[in-house]
mmCIF file with all atom_site columns, C-alpha atoms in Angstrom:
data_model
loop_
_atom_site.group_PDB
_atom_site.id
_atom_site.type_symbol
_atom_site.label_atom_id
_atom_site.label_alt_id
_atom_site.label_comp_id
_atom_site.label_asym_id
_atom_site.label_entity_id
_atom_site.label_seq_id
_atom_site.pdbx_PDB_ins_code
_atom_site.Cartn_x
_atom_site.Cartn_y
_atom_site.Cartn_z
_atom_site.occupancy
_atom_site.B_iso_or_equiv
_atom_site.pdbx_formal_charge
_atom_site.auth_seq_id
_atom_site.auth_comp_id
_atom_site.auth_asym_id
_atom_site.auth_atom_id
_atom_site.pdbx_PDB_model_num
ATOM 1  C CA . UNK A 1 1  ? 44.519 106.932 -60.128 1.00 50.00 ? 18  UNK A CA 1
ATOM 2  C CA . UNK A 1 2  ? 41.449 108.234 -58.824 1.00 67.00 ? 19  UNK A CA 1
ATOM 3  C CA . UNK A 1 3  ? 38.921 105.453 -57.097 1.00 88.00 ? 20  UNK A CA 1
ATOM 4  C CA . UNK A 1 4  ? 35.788 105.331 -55.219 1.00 88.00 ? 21  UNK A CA 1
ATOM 5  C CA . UNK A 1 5  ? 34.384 103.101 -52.594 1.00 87.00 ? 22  UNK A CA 1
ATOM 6  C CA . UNK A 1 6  ? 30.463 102.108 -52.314 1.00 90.00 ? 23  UNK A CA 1
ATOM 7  C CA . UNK A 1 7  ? 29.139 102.500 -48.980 1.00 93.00 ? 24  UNK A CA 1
ATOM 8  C CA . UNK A 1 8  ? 25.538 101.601 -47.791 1.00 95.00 ? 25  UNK A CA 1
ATOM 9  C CA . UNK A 1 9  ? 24.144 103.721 -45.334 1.00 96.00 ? 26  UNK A CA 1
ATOM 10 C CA . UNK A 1 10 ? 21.257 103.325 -42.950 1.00 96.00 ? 27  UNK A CA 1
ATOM 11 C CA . UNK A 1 11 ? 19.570 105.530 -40.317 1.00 96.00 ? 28  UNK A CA 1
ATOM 12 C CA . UNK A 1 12 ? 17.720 104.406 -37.537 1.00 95.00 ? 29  UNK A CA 1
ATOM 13 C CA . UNK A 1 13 ? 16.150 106.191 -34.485 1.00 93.00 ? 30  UNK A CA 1
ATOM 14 C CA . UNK A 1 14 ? 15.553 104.635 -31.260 1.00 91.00 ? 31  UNK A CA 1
ATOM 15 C CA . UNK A 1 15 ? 11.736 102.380 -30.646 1.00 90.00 ? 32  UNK A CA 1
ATOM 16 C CA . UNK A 1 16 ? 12.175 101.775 -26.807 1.00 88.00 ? 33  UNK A CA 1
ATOM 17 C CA . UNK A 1 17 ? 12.932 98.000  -25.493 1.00 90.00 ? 34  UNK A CA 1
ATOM 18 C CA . UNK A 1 18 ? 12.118 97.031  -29.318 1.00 87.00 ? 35  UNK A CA 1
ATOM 19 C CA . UNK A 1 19 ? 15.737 98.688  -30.189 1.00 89.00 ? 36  UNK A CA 1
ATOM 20 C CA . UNK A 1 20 ? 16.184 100.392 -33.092 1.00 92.00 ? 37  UNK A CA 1
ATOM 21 C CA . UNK A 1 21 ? 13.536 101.199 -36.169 1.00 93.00 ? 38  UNK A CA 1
ATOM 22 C CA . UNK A 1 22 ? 14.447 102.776 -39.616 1.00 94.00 ? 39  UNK A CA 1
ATOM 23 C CA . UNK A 1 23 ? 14.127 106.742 -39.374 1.00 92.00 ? 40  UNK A CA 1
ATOM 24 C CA . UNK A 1 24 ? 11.013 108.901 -40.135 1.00 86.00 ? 41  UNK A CA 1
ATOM 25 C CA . UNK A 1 25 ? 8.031  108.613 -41.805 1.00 86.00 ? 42  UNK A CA 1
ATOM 26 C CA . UNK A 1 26 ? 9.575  107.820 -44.914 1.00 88.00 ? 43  UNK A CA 1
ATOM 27 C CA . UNK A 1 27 ? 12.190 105.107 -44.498 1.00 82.00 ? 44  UNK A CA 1
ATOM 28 C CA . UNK A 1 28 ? 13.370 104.839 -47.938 1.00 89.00 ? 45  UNK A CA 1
ATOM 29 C CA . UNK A 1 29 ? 14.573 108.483 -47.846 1.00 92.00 ? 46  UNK A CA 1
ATOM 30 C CA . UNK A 1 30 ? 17.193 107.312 -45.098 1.00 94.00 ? 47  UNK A CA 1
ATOM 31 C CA . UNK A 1 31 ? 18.271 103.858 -46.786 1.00 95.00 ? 48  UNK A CA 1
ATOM 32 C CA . UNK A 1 32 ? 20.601 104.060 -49.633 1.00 94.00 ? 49  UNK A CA 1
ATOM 33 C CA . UNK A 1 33 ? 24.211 103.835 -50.874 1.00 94.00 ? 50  UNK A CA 1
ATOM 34 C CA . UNK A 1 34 ? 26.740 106.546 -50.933 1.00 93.00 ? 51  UNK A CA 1
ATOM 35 C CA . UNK A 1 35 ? 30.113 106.651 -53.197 1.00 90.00 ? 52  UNK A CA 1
ATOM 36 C CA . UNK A 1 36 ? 33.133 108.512 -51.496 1.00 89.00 ? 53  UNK A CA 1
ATOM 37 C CA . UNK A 1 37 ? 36.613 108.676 -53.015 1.00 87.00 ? 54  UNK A CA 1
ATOM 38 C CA . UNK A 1 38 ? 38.721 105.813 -51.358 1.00 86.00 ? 55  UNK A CA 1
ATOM 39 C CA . UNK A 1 39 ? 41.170 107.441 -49.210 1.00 83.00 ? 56  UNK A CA 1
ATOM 40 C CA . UNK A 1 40 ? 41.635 106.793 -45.135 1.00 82.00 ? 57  UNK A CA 1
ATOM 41 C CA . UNK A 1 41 ? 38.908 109.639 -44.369 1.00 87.00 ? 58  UNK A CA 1
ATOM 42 C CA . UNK A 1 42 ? 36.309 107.596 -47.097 1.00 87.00 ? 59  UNK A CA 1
ATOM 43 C CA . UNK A 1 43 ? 34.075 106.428 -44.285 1.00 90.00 ? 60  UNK A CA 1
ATOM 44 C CA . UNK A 1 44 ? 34.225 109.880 -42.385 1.00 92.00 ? 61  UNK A CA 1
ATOM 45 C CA . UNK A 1 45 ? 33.514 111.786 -45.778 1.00 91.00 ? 62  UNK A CA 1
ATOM 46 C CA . UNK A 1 46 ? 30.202 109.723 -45.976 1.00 93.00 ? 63  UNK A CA 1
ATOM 47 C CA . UNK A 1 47 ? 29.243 109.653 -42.431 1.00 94.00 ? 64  UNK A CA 1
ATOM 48 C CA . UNK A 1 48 ? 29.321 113.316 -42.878 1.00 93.00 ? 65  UNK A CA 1
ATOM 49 C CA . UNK A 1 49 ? 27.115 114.051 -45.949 1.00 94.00 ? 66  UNK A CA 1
ATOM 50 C CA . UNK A 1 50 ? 24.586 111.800 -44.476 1.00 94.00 ? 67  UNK A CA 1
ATOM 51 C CA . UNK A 1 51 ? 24.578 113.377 -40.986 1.00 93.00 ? 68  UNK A CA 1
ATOM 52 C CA . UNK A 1 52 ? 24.993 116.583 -42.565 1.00 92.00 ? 69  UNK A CA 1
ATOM 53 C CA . UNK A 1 53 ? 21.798 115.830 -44.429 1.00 91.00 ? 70  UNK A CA 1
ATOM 54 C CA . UNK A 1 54 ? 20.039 114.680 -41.387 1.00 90.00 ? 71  UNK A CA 1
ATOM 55 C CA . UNK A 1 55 ? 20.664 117.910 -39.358 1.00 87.00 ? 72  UNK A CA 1
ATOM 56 C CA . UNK A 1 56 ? 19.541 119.979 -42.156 1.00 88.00 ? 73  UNK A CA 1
ATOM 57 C CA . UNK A 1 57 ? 16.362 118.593 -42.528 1.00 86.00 ? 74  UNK A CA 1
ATOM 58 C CA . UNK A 1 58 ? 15.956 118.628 -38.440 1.00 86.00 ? 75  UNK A CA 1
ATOM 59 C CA . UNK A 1 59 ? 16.729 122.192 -38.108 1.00 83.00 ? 76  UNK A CA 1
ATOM 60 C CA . UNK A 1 60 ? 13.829 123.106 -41.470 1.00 84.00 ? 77  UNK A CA 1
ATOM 61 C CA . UNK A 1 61 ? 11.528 121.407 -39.192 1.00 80.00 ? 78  UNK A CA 1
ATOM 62 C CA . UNK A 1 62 ? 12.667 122.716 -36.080 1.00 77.00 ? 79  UNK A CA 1
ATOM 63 C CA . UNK A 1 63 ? 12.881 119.359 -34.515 1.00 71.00 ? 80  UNK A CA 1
ATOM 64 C CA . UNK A 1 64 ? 16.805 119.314 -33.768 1.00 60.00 ? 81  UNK A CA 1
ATOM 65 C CA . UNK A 1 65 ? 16.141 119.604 -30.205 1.00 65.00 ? 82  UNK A CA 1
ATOM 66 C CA . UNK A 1 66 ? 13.971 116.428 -29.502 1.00 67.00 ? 83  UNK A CA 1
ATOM 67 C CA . UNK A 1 67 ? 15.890 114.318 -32.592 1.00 78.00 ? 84  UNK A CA 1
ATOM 68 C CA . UNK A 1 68 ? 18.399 111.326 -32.137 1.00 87.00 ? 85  UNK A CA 1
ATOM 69 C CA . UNK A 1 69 ? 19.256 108.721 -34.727 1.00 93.00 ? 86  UNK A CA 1
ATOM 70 C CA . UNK A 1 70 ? 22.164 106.145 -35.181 1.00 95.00 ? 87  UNK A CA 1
ATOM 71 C CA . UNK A 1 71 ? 24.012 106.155 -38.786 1.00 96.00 ? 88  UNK A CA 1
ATOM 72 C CA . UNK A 1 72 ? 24.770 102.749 -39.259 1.00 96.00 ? 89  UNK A CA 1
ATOM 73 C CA . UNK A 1 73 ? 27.492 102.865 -42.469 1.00 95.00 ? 90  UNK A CA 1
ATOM 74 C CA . UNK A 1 74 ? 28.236 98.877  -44.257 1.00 95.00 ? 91  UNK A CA 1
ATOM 75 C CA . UNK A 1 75 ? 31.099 98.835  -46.788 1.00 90.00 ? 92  UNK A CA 1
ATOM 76 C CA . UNK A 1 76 ? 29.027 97.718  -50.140 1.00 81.00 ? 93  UNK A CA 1
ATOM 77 C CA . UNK A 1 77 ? 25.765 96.279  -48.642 1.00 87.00 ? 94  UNK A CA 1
ATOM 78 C CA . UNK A 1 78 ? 23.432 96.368  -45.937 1.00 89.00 ? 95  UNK A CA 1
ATOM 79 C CA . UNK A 1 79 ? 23.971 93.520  -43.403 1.00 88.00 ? 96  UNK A CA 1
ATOM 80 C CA . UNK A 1 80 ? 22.923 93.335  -39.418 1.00 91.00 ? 97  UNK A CA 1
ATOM 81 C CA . UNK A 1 81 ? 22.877 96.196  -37.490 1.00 91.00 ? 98  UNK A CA 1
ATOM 82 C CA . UNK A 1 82 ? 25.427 94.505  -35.257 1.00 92.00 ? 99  UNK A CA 1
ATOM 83 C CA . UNK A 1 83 ? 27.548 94.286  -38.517 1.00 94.00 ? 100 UNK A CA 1
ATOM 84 C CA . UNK A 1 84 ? 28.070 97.501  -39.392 1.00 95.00 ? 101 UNK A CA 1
ATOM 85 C CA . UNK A 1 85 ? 31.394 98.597  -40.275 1.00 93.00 ? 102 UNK A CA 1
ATOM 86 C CA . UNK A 1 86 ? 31.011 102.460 -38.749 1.00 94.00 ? 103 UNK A CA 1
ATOM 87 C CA . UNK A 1 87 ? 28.234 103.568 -36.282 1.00 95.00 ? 104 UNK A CA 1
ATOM 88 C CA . UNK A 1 88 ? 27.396 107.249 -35.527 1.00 94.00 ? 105 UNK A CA 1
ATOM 89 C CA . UNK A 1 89 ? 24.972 108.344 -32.726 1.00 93.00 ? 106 UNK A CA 1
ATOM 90 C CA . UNK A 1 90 ? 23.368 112.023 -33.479 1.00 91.00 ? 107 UNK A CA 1
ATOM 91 C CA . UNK A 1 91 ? 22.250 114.061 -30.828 1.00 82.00 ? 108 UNK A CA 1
ATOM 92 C CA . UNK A 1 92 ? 21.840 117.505 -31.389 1.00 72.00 ? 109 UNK A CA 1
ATOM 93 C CA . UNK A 1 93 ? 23.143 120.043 -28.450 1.00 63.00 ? 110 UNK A CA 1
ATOM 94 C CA . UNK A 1 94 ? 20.165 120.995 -26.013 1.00 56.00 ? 111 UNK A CA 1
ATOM 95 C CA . UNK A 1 95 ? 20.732 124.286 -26.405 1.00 56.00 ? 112 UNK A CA 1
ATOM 96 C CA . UNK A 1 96 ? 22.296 124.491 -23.148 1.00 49.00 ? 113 UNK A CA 1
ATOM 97 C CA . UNK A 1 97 ? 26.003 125.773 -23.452 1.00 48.00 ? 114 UNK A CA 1
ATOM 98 C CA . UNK A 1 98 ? 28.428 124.421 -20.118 1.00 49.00 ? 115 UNK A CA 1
ATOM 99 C CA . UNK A 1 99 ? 29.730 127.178 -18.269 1.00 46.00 ? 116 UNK A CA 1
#
């Protein structure tokens, strides 16, 4: 039996000693609930099309290098920051490969 699992998803980008801010200009855009299949990898699968969706818009605008933003992922609804069931910090590579 196939099922699905809500997820609500919000990303946030850092506002100095003030902590953390919703992302971007437009907020909304980055506020929202995903469905995933319910399996082990549910939360993963969502984290993913989210960050996913993040990068790609970074890299159309050609800001990937100077970005950084926190996925915060609640199972069904938005609660505390501090609640969040999954957290996922996004920093895009510098650019600069180790040797």
């Amino acid at each position: 039996m196939d099922t699905n699992t809500d997820w609500t998803y919000g990303v946030f980008e850092p506002h100095g000693s003030e902590g953390w801010r919703p992302y971007g200009s437009d907020p909304g855009r980055w506020q929202g609930a995903i469905t995933v299949p319910d399996t082990a990898e549910g939360a993963k699968h969502a984290i993913g099309l989210i960050v996913s969706d993040l990068m790609t818009e970074w890299e159309r605008a050609s800001l990937s290098r100077a970005m950084h933003a926190r996925v915060f992922l609640w199972h069904d609804e938005a609660g505390e920051l501090k609640d969040a069931d999954f957290v996922v910090e996004v920093r895009p590579r510098s650019g600069f490969d180790a040797a």
